[in-house]
Short mmCIF file of C-alpha atoms in Angstrom, two decimals:
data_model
loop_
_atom_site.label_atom_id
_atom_site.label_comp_id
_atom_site.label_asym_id
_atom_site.label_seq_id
_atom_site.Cartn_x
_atom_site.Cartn_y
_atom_site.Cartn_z
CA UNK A 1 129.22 88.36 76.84
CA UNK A 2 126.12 90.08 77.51
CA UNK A 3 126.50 92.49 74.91
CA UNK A 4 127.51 89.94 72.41
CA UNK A 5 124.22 87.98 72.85
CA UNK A 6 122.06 91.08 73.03
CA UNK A 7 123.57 92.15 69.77
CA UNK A 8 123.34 88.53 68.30
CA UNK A 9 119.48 88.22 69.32
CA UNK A 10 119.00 91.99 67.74
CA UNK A 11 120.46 91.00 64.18
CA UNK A 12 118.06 87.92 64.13
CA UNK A 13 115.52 89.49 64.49
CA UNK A 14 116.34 91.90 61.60
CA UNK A 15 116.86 89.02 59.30
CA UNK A 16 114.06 88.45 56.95
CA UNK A 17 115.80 85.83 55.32
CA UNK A 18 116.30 82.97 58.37
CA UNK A 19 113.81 81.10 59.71
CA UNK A 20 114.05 83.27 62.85
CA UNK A 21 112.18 80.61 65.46
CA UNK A 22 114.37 78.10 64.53
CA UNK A 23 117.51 79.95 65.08
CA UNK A 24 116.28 81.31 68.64
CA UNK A 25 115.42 77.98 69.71
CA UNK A 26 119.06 76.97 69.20
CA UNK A 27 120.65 80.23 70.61
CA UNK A 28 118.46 80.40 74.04
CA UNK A 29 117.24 76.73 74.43
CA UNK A 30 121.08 75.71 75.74
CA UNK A 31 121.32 79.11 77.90
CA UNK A 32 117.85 79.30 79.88
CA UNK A 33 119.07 77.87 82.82
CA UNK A 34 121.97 80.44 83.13
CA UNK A 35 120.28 83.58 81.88
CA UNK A 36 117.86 82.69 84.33
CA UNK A 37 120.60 82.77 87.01
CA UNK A 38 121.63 85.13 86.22
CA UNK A 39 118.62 86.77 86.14
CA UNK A 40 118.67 86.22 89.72
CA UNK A 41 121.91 86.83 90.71
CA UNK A 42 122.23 90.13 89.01
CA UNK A 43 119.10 91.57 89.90
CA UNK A 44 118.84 90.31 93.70
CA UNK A 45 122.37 92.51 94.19
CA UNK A 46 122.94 94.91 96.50
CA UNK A 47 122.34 98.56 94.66
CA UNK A 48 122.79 100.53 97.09
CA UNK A 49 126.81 100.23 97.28
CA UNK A 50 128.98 102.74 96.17
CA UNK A 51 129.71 101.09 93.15
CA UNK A 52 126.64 102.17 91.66
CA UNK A 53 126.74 105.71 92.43
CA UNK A 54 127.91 106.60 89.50
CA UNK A 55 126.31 106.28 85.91
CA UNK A 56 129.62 106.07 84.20
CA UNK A 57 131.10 102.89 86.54
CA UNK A 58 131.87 99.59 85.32
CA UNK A 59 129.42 98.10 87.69
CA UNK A 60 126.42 100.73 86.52
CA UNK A 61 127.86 99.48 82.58
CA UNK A 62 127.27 96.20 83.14
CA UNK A 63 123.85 96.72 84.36
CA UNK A 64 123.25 98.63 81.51
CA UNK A 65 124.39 95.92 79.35
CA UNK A 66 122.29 92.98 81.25
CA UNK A 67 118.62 95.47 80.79
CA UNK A 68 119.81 96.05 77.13
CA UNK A 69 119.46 92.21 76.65
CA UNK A 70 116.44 91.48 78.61
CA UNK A 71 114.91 94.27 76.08
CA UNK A 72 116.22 91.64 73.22
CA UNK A 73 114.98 88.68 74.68
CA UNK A 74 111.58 90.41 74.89
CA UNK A 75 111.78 91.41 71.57
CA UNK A 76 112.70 87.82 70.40
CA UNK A 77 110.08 85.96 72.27
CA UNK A 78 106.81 86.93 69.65
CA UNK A 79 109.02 84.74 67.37
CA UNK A 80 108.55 81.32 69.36
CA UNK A 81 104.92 79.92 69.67
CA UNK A 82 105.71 78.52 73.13
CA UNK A 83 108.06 80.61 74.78
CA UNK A 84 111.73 79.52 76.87
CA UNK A 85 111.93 80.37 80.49
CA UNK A 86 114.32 83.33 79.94
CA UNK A 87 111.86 85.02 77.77
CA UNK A 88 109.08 84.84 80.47
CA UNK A 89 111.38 85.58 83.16
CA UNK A 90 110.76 89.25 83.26
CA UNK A 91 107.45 89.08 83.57
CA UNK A 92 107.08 85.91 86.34
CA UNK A 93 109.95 87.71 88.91
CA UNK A 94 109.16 91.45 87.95
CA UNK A 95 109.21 91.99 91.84
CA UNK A 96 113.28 92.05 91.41
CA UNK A 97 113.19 94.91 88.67
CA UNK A 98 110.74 96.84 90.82
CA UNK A 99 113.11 96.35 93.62
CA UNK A 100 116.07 97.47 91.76
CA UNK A 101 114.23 100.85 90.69
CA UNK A 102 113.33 101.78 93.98
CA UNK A 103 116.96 101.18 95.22
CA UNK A 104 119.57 104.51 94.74
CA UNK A 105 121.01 103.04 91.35
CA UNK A 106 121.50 106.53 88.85
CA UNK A 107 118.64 107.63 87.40
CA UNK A 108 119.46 106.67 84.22
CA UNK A 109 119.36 102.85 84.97
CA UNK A 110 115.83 103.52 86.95
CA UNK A 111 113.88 105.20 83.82
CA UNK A 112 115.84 102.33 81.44
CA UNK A 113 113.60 99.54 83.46
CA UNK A 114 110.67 101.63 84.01
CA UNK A 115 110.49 102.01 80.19
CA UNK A 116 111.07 98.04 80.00
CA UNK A 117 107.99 97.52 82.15
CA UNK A 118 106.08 99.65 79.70
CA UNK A 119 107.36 97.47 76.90
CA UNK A 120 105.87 94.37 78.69
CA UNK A 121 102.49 95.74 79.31
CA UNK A 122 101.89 96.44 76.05
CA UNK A 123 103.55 93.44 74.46
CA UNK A 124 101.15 90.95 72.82
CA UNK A 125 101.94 87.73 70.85
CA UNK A 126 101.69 87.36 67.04
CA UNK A 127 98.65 85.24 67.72
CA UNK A 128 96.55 88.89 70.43
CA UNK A 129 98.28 90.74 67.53
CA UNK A 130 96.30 89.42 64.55
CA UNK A 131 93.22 88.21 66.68
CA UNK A 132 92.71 92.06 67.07
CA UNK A 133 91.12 91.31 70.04
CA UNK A 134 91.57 94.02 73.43
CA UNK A 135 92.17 90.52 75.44
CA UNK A 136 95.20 88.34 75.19
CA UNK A 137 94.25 84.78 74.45
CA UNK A 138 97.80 82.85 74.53
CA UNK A 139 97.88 80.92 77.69
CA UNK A 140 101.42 81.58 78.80
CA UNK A 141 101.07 85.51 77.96
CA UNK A 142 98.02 85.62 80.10
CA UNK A 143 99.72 83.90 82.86
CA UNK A 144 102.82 86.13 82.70
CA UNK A 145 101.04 89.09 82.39
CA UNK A 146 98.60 88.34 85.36
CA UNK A 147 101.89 87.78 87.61
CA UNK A 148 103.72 91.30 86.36
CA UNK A 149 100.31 93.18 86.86
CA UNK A 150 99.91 91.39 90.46
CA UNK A 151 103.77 92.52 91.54
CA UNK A 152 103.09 96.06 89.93
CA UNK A 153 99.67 96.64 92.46
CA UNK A 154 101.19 95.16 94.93
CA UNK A 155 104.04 97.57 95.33
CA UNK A 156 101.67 100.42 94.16
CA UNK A 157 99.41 99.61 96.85
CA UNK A 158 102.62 100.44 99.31
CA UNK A 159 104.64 103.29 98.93
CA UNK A 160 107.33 102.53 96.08
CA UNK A 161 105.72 105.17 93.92
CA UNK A 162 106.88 107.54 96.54
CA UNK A 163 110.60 106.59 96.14
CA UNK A 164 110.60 107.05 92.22
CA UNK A 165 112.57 110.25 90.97
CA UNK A 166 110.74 111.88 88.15
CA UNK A 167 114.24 113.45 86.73
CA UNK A 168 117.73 113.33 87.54
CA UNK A 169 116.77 115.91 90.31
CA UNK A 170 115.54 115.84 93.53
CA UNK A 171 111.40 116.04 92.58
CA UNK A 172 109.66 112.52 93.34
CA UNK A 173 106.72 111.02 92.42
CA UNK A 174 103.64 112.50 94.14
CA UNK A 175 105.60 115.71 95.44
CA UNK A 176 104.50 118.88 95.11
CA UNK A 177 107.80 120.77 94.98
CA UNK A 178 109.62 120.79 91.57
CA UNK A 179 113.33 120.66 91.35
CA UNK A 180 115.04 123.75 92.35
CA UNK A 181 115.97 126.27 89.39
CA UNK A 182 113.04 124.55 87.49
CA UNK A 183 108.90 125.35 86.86
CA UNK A 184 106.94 122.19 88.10
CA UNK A 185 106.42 121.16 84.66
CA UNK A 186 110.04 121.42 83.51
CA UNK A 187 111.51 120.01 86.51
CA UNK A 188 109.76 116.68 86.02
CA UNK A 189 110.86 113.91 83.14
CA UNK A 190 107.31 113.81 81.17
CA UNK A 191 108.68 110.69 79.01
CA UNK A 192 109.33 108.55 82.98
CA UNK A 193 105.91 110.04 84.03
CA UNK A 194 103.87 108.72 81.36
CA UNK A 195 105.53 105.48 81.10
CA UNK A 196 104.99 104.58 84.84
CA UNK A 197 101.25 106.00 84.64
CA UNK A 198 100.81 103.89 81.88
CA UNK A 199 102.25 100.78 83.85
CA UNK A 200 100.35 100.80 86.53
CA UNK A 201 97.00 101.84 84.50
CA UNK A 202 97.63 98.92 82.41
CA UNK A 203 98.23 96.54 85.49
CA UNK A 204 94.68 97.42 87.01
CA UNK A 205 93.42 97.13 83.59
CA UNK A 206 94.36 93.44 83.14
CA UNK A 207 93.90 92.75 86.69
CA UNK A 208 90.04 93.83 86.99
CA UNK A 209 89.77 91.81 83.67
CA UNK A 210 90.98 88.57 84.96
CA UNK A 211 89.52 89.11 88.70
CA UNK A 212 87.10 86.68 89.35
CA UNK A 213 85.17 88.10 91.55
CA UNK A 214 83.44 92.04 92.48
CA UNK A 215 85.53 92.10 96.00
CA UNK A 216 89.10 91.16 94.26
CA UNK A 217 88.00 93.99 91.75
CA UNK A 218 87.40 96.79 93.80
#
């Protein structure tokens, strides 16, 4: 089912020829109370069991599946002017996501949502994108955005950088050791690096721009 809608939402979007808001609406209005829970009841689960050990179980699959739609519904929510709940969901209850990648889920799962964070921080609506300006002006952007950078330097502030695995070896964020069998350069994933550097850069960013005052700044 997840799939199915993921792929649905990806083929709109392709489609030149529909009037692409109007055919969202209709798709997500009826499901933004479940893809909300489920949202919730997918993300607030218990990673650390052993049926995530593995990248190739059914269990790590459907997790797999349920990122590759919250990348759609991203994706689809430039489209509406004022967007649905499960479109801003990402961004209002990060803290789950950043949860999940500091659990022991495979690494492949970890640097699929750390790459999804990077897609949100740079995401702007059709209205940022032809403004041209370096500030978002839609309301409910600027709202979700202040919330995901919030949750991002709040964790950042603590240690969850520490727990992040730069590759599928053992070398972690902020250690100086690189993997065994491997130079410090090579043993680290360059593509994970950047994307979390730019996460967190771009978090501070919007949060020293919206901060109302010099103390919340520094």
């Amino acid at each position: 089912c997840l799939w199915t809608l993921a792929a649905i939402l990806k083929e709109t979007l392709k489609d030149a020829l529909v009037a692409r808001a109007g055919v969202l609406k209709k798709l997500l209005a009826p499901l933004d109370a479940v893809l909300e829970g489920f949202y919730n009841a997918i993300l607030l689960h218990h990673f650390d069991s052993h049926h995530y050990t593995s990248p190739y179980s059914e269990a790590t699959n459907n997790l797999i599946s349920f990122i590759d739609l919250l990348e759609a519904l991203l994706a689809s929510r430039i489209e509406l002017e004022l967007p649905l709940r499960c479109q801003r969901i990402l961004f209002l209850k990060v803290s789950y996501v950043l949860n999940v990648i500091s659990s022991s889920i495979p690494y492949v799962i970890k640097k699929k949502l750390i790459l999804l964070l990077k897609r949100c921080v740079l995401y702007k609506s059709k209205e940022d994108a032809k403004s041209g300006s370096l500030f978002l002006e839609t309301p409910s952007l600027c709202e979700d955005m202040l919330a995901l950078s919030n949750a991002v330097l709040q964790v950042v502030n603590l240690t969850w950088l520490n727990q992040i695995p730069l590759s599928g070896k053992s070398s972690s964020f902020g250690s100086s050791e690189a993997a065994s069998g491997h130079d410090s350069q090579g043993g680290s994933d360059q593509t994970l690096l950047r994307a979390l550097s730019l996460v967190v850069l771009k978090a501070l960013e919007f949060k020293i721009h919206n901060s109302a005052t010099e103390a919340e700044i520094k």
